[in-house]
Coordinates of C-alpha atoms and ligand atoms in Angstrom, one line a residue:
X9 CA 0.0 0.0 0.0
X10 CA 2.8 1.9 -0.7
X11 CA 1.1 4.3 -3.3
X12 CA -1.6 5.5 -0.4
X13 CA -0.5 8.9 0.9
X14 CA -1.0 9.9 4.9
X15 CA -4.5 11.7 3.8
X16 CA -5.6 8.6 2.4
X17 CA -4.4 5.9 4.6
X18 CA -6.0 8.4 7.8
X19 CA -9.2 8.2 5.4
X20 CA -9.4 4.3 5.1
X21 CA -8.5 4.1 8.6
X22 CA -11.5 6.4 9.6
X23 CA -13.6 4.4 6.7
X24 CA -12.5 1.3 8.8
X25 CA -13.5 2.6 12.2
X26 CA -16.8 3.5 11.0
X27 CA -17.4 -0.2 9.8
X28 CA -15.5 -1.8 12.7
X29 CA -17.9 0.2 15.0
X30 CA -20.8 -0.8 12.9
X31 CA -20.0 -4.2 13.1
X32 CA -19.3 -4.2 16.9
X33 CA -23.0 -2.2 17.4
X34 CA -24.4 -5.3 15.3
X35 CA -22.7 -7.4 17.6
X36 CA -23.8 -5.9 20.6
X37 CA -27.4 -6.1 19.0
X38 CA -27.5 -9.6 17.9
X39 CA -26.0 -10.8 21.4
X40 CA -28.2 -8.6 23.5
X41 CA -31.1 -10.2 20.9
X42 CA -30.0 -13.7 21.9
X43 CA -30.1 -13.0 25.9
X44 CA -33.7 -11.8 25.3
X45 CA -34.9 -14.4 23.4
X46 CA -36.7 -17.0 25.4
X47 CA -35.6 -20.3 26.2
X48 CA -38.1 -22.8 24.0
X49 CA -38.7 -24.9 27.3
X50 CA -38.9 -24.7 31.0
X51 CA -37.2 -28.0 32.9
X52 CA -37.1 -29.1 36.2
X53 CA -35.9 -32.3 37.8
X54 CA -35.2 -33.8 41.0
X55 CA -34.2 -37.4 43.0
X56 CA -35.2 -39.1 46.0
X57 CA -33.3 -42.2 47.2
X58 CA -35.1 -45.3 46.9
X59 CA -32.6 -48.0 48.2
X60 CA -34.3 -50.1 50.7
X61 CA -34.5 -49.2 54.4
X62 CA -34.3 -53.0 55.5
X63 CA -32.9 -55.7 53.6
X64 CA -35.1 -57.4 51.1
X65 CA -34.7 -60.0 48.9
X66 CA -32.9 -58.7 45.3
X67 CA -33.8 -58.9 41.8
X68 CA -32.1 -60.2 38.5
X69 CA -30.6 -63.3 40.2
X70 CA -32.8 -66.7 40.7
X71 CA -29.6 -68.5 42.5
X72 CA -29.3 -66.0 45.6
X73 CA -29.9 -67.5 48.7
X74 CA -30.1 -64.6 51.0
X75 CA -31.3 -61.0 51.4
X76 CA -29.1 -58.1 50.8
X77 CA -26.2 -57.1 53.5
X78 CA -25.0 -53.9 52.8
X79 CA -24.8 -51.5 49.8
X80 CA -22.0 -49.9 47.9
X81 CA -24.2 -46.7 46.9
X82 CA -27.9 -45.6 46.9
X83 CA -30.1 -46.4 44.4
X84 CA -32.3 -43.5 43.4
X85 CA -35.5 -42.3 41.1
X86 CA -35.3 -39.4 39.1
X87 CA -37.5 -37.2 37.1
X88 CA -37.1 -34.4 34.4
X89 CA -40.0 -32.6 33.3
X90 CA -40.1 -30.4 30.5
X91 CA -42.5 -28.3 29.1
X92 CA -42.8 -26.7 26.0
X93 CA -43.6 -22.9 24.2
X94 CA -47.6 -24.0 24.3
X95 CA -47.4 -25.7 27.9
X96 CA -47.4 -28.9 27.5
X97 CA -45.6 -31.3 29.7
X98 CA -44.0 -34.5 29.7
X99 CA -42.1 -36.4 32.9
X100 CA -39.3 -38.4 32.4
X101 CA -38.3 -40.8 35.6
X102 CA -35.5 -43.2 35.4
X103 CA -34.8 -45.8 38.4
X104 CA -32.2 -47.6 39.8
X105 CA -34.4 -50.9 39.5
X106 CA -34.6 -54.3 37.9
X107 CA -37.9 -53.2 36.4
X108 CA -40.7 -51.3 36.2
X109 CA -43.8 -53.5 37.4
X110 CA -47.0 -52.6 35.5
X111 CA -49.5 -51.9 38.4
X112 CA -46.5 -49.3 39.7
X113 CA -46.5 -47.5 36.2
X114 CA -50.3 -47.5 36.3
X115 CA -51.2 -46.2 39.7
X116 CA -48.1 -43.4 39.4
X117 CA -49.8 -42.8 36.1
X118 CA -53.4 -42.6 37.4
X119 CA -52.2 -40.2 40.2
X120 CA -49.9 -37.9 38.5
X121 CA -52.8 -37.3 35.9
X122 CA -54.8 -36.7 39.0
X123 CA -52.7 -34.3 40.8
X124 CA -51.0 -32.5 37.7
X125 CA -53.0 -33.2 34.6
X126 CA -50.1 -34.7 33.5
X127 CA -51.8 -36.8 30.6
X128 CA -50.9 -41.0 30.8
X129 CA -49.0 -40.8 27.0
X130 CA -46.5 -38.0 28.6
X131 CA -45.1 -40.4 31.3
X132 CA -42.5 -42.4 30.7
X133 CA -40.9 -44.5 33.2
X134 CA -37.5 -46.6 32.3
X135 CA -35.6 -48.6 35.1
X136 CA -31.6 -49.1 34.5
X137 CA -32.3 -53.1 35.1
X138 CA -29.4 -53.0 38.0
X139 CA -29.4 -56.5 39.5
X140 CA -28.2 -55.5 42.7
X141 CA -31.5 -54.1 44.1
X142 CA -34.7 -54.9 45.5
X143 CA -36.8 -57.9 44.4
X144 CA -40.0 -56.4 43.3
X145 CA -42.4 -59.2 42.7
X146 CA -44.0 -60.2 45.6
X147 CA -45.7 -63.0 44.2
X148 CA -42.4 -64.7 42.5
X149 CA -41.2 -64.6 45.9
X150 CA -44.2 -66.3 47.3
X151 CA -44.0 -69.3 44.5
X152 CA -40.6 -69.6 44.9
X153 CA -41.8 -70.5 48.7
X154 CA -39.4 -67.8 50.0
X155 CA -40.5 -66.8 53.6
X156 CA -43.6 -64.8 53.4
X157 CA -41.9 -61.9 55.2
X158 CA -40.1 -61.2 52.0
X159 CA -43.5 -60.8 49.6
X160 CA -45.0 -58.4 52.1
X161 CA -41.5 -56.1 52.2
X162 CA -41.6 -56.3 48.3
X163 CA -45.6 -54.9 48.3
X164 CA -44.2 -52.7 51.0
X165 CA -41.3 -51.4 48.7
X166 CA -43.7 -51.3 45.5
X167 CA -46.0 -48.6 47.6
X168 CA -43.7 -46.7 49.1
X169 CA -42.0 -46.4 45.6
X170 CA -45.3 -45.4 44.5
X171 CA -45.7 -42.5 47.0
X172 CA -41.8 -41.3 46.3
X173 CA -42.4 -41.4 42.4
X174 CA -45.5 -39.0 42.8
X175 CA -43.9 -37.0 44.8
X176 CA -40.8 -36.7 42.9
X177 CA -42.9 -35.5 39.5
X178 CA -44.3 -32.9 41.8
X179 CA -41.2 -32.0 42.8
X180 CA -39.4 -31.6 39.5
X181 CA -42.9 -29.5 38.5
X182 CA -42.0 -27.0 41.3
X183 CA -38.5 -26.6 40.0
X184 CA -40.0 -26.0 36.2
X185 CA -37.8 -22.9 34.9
X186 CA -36.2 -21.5 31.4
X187 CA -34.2 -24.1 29.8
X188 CA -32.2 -25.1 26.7
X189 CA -32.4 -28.5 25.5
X190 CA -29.6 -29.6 23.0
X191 CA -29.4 -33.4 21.9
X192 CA -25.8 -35.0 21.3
X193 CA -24.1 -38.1 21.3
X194 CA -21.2 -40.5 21.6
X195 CA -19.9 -43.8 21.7
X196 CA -19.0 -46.4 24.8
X197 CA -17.6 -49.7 23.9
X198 CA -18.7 -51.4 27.1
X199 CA -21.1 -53.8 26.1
X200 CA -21.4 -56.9 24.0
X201 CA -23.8 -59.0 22.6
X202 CA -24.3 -61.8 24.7
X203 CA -25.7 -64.8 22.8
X204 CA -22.8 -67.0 21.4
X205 CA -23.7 -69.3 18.8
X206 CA -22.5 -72.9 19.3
X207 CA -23.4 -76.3 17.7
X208 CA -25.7 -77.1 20.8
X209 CA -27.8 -73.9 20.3
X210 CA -27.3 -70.2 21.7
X211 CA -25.7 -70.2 25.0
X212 CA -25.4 -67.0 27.3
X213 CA -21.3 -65.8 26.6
X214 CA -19.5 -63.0 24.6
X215 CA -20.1 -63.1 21.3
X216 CA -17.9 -60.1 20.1
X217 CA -19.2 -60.4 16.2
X218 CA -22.6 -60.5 17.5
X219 CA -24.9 -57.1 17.2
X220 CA -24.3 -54.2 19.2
X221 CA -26.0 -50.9 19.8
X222 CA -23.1 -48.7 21.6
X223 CA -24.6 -45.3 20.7
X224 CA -24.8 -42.9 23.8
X225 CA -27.7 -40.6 23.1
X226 CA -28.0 -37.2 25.3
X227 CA -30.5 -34.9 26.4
X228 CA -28.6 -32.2 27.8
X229 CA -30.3 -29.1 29.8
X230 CA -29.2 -25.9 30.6
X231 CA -30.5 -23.2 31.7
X232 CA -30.2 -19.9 30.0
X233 CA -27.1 -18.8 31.3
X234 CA -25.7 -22.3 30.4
X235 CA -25.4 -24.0 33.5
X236 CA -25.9 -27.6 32.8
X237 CA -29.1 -28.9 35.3
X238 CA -29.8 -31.6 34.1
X239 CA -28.3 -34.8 32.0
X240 CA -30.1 -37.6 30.8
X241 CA -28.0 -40.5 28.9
X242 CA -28.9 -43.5 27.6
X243 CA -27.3 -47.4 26.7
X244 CA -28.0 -50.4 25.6
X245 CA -26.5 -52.7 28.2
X246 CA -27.7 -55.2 31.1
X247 CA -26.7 -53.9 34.3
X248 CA -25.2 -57.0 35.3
X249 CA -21.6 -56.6 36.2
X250 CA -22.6 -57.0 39.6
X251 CA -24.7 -60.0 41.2
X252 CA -23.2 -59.8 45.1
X253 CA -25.3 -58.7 48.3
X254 CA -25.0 -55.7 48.1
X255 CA -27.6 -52.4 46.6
X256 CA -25.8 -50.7 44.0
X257 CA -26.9 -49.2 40.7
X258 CA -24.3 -50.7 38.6
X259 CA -22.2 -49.4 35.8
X260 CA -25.1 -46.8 35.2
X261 CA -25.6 -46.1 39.0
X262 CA -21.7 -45.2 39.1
X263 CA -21.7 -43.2 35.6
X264 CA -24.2 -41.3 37.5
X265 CA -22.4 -40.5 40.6
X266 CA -19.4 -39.9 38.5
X267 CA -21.3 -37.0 36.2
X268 CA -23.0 -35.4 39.5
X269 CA -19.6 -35.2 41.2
X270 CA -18.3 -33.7 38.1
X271 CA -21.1 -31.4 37.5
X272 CA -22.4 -30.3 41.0
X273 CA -25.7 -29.2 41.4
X274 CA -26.8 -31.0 37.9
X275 CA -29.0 -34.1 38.1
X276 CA -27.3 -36.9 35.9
X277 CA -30.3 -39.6 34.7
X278 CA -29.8 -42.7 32.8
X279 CA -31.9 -44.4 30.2
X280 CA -31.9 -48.0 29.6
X281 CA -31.9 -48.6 26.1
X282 CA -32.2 -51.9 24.1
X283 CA -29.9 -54.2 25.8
X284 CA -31.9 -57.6 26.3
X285 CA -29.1 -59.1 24.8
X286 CA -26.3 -57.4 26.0
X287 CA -23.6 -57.5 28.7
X288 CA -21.1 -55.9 29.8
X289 CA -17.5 -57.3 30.1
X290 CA -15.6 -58.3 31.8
X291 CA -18.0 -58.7 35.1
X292 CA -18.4 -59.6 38.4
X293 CA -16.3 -57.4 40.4
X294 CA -17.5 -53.6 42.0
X295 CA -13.6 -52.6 40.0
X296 CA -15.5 -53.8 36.8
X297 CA -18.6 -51.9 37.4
X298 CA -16.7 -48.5 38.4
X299 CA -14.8 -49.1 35.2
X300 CA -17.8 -49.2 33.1
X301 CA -19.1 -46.7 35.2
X302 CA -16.5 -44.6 34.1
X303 CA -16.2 -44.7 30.4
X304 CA -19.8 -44.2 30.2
X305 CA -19.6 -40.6 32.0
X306 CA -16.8 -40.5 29.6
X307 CA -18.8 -40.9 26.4
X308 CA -21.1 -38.7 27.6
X309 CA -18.7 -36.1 29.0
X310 CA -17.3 -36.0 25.2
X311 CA -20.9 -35.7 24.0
X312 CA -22.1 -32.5 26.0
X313 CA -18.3 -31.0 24.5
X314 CA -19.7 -32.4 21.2
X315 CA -21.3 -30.8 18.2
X316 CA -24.8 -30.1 19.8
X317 CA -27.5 -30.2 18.4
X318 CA -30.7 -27.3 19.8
X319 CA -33.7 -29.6 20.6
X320 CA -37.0 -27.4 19.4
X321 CA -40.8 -27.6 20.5
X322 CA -43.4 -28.9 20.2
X323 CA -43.6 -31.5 22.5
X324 CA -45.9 -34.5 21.5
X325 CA -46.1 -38.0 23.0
X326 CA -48.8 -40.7 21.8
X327 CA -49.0 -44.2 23.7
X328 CA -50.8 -47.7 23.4
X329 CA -50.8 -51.2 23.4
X330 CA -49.6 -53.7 21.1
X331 CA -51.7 -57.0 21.5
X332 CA -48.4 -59.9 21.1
X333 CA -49.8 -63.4 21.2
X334 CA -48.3 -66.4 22.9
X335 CA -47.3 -69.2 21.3
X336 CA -50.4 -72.2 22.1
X337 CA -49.2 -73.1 25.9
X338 CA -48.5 -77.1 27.1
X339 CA -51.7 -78.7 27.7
X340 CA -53.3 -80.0 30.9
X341 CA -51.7 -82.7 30.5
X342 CA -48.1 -81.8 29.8
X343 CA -48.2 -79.3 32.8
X344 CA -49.3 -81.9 35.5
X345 CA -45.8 -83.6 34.1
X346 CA -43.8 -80.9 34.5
X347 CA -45.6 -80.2 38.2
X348 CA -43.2 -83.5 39.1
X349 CA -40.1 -82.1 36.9
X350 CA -37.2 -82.1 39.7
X351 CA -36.3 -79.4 38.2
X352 CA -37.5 -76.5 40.2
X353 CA -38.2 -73.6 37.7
X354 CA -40.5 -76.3 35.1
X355 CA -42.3 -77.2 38.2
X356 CA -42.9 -73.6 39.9
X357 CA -43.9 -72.5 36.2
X358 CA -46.2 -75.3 35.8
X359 CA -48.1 -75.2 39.1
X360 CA -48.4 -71.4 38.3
X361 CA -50.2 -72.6 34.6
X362 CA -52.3 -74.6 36.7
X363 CA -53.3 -72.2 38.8
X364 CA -54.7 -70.0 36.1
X365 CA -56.4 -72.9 34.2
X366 CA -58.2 -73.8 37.8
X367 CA -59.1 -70.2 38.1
X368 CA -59.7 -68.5 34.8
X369 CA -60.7 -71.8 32.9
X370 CA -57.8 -71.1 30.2
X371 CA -54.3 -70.0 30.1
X372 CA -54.0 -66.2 28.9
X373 CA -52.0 -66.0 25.3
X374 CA -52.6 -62.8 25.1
X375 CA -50.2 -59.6 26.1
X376 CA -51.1 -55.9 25.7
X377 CA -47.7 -54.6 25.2
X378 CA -47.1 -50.7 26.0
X379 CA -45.4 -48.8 23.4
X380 CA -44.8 -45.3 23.9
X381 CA -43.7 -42.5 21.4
X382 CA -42.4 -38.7 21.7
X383 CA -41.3 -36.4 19.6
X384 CA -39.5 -33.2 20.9
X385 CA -39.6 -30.8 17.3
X386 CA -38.4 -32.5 14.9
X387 CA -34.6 -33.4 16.9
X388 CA -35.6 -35.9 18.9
X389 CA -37.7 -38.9 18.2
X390 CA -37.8 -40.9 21.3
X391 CA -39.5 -44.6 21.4
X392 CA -40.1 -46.0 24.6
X393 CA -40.2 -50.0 24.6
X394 CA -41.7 -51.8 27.3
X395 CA -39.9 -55.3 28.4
X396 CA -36.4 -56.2 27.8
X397 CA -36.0 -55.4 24.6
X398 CA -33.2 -57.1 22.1
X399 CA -30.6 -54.4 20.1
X400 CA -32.2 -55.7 16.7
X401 CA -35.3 -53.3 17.6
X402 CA -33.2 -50.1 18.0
X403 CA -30.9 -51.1 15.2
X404 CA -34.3 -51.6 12.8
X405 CA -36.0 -48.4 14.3
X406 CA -32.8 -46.0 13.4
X407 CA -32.9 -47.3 9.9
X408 CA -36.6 -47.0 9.9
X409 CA -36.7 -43.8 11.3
X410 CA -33.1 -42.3 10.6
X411 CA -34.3 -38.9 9.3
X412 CA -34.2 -37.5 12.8
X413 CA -32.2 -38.2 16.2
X414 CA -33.8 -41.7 17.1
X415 CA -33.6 -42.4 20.8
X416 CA -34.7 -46.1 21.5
X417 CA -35.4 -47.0 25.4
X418 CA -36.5 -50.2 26.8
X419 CA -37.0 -51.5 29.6
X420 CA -39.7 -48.7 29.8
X421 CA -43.5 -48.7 31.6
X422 CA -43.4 -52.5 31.8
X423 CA -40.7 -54.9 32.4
X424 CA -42.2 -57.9 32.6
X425 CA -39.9 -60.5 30.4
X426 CA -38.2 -60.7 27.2
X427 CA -39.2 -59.1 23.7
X428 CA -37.4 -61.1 21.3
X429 CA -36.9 -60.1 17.6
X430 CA -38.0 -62.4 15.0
X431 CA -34.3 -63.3 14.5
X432 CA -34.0 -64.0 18.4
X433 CA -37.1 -66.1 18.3
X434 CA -36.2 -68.2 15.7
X435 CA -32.9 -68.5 17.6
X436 CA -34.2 -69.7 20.9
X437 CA -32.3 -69.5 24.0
X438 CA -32.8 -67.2 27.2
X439 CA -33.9 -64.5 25.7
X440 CA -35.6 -66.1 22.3
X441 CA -38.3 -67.6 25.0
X442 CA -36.4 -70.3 27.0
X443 CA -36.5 -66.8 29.7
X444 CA -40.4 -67.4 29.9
X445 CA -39.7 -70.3 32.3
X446 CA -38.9 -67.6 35.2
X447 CA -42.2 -65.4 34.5
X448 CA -46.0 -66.6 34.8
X449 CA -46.1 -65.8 31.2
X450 CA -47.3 -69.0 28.9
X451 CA -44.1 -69.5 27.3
X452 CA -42.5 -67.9 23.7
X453 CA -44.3 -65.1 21.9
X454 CA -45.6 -66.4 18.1
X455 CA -43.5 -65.1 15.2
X456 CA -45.6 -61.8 14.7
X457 CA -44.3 -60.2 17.5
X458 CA -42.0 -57.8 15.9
X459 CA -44.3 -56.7 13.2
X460 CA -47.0 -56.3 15.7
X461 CA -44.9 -54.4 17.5
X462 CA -43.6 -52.3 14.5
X463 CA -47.1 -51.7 13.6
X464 CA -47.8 -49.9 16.8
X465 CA -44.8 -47.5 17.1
X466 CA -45.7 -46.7 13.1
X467 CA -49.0 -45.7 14.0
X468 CA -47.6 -43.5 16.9
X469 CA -44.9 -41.8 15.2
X470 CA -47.9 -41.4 12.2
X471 CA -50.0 -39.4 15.0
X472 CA -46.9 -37.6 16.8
X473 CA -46.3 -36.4 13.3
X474 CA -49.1 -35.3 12.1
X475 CA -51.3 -34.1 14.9
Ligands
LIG25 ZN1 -32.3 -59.2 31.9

């Protein structure tokens, strides 16, 4: 710029002024704008411990022999609830359990509705499927011929929970302020498909070429001065590192603690997603479970740093039942067989068959199966399966459905046995039906039970879309 003489050059650098102030007063503008703006969303969330206050009998496990003695951490429930630009709501609660039994998801339901107009399709309950807490079916205890002592703890436990769950959506309704949502996620290589074929059939070990779903989806919110209150992260993984005598959350209760102590003040909730068939490994020791723990916080550590992505309104939710039949069930005869089998589990199963042919005149072979859908804008797609749920249903639903951010939970409103894929079924094993043996269910589900469940969560998304 040699040619430019002192008049000019003062010029240009007056010219440059002008625009560097203009741009700085546009600046100013457009950030003061974005302060103003209001958040799309109000959020509020809460916890309430829920371990046991006396030890009861624990869940996931048919060879313990004892109650708990001790635990490592406390289990808790935990609720976001959001609500969008037009007001409406949804609650979100996620539990330290082995389950979610069905008459606890429909009296919370039935209240809540009650006490908050919170409408039944914006509830959606999902337990973390920890083995290491409280047994929950009373009646499973009874047949089992467990001391009756046990049974009336677990009803005890199922009440109380009850109480603490309503409360806790009441809770997280008071706390309701300006939020941001943003959705992200990562990856966590901690679990691994768990059903090993060998010439004898499908036997329960790793099977590292078998499918996996190791996405980690998260719901991350802030509140409009970007202090992160809340964390919700999902995975498709049993919660079975740990079967000792001892409460504990597992990996997920310890990727929680691990986020919370990172992040004080924030409320750190994880979704169980579609890991029938999945385990984590190695297992067995509370080392293993802190390790799994870990990497999971650290997958989702790397997805709140992440490319995020600003999670819009409306919020819509639509939820039904899918009616999955059961195969024809052993006849009369069969089942007063197996009432001698010396093998415990075919003869508690049968007597419990019996029962309900004495008393209903026929064996059930029906099951209305809850499937729950909700759509936050057009970011996040979220299906909510109820039972444990194999990875071939989250795998088939992202292709399905891949246009948006599909988040697949299982282990939601109902967790009452295995929900095998077609692929599964044919398979057999534990979780392709053999798994039936340890519910009061009939026994395997027919072949239609993934369309008919496919059919279902296509109609829902159909009327979360369109309505
Ligand atoms: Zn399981």
């Amino acid at each position: 710029m040699t040619f430019l003489n002192h008049r000019h050059s003062s010029f240009l650098r007056s010219i440059t002024q002008i625009v560097t102030g203009a741009l700085l007063f546009v600046a100013v503008v457009s950030s003061a704008k974005a302060q103003d703006e209001k958040p799309e969303w109000k959020a509020g969330s809460a916890a309430v411990v829920i371990t046991p206050e006396e030890p009861t009998w624990m869940a996931g496990y048919a060879s313990r022999d004892k109650p708990a003695e001790g635990k490592f951490h406390d289990l808790y429930a935990k609720a976001l609830v959001l609500e969008d630009l037009h007001g409406t709501r949804m609650a979100m609660i996620t539990l330290d359990l082995i389950g979610v039994p069905r008459s606890v998801r429909e009296n919370v339901e039935q209240r809540v509705e009650q006490e908050y107009h919170l409408a039944p399709a914006s509830l959606l309950i999902n337990a973390s499927h920890t083995h290491s807490g409280p047994e929950l079916r009373s009646r499973y205890l009874l047949v089992k011929r467990h001391d009756a002592k046990w049974a009336a703890l677990a009803d005890q436990y199922a009440n109380d929970l009850e109480d603490k769950l309503v409360a806790l959506i009441g809770t997280a309704i008071e706390k309701l302020a300006p939020a941001n949502l943003f959705y992200s996620h990562a990856r966590a290589g901690i679990s691994m498909n768990r059903r090993l074929p060998t010439p004898g059939g499908v036997t329960n070990s790793p099977y590292p070429d078998g499918p996996v779903d190791q996405d980690v989806p998260v719901l991350i919110v802030e509140s409009p001065d970007k202090e992160l209150k809340t964390v919700v992260f999902g995975y498709a993984c049993h919660n079975t590192v740990l079967g000792l005598y001892y409460y504990c959350g597992d990996y997920a209760g310890y990727a929680q603690e691990y986020l919370e102590a990172e992040h004080p003040g924030t409320i750190a909730m994880f979704m169980m997603g579609c890991g029938g068939d999945q385990n984590p490994y190695p297992r067995s020791t509370k080392e293993w479970a802190e390790r799994h723990g870990r990497a999971l916080a650290n997958a989702t550590e790397a997805a709140i740093i992440a490319h995020r992505t600003v999670v819009h309104g409306p919020l819509k939710s639509a939820y039904d039942y899918a009616d999955l039949e059961f195969a024809p069930p052993a006849s009369r005869e069969q089942l007063e067989q197996d009432k001698e089998s010396t093998n415990i589990y075919v003869k508690l199963h049968a007597e419990t068959l019996l029962d309900e042919l004495a008393t209903s005149g026929s064996i059930n072979t029906h099951y209305s199966y809850p499937v729950q859908v909700i759509k936050l804008g057009s970011e996040i797609l979220m299906i909510a399966l109820a039972g444990e749920v194999v990875v071939d249903y989250s795998l088939e639903l992202k292709r399905r459905f891949g246009n948006t951010n599909v988040w697949v939970a299982g282990y939601s409103n109902d967790v009452f046995g295995y929900v095998p894929s077609l692929r599964v079924l044919r398979e057999g094993g534990y979780e392709g039906g053999g798994a039936m043996l340890y519910t009061s269910l009939p026994g395997p589900f027919t072949e239609t039970v993934e369309e008919r469940i496919y059919e279902k969560i296509d109609e829902l998304v159909q009327e979360v879309s369109t309505r």
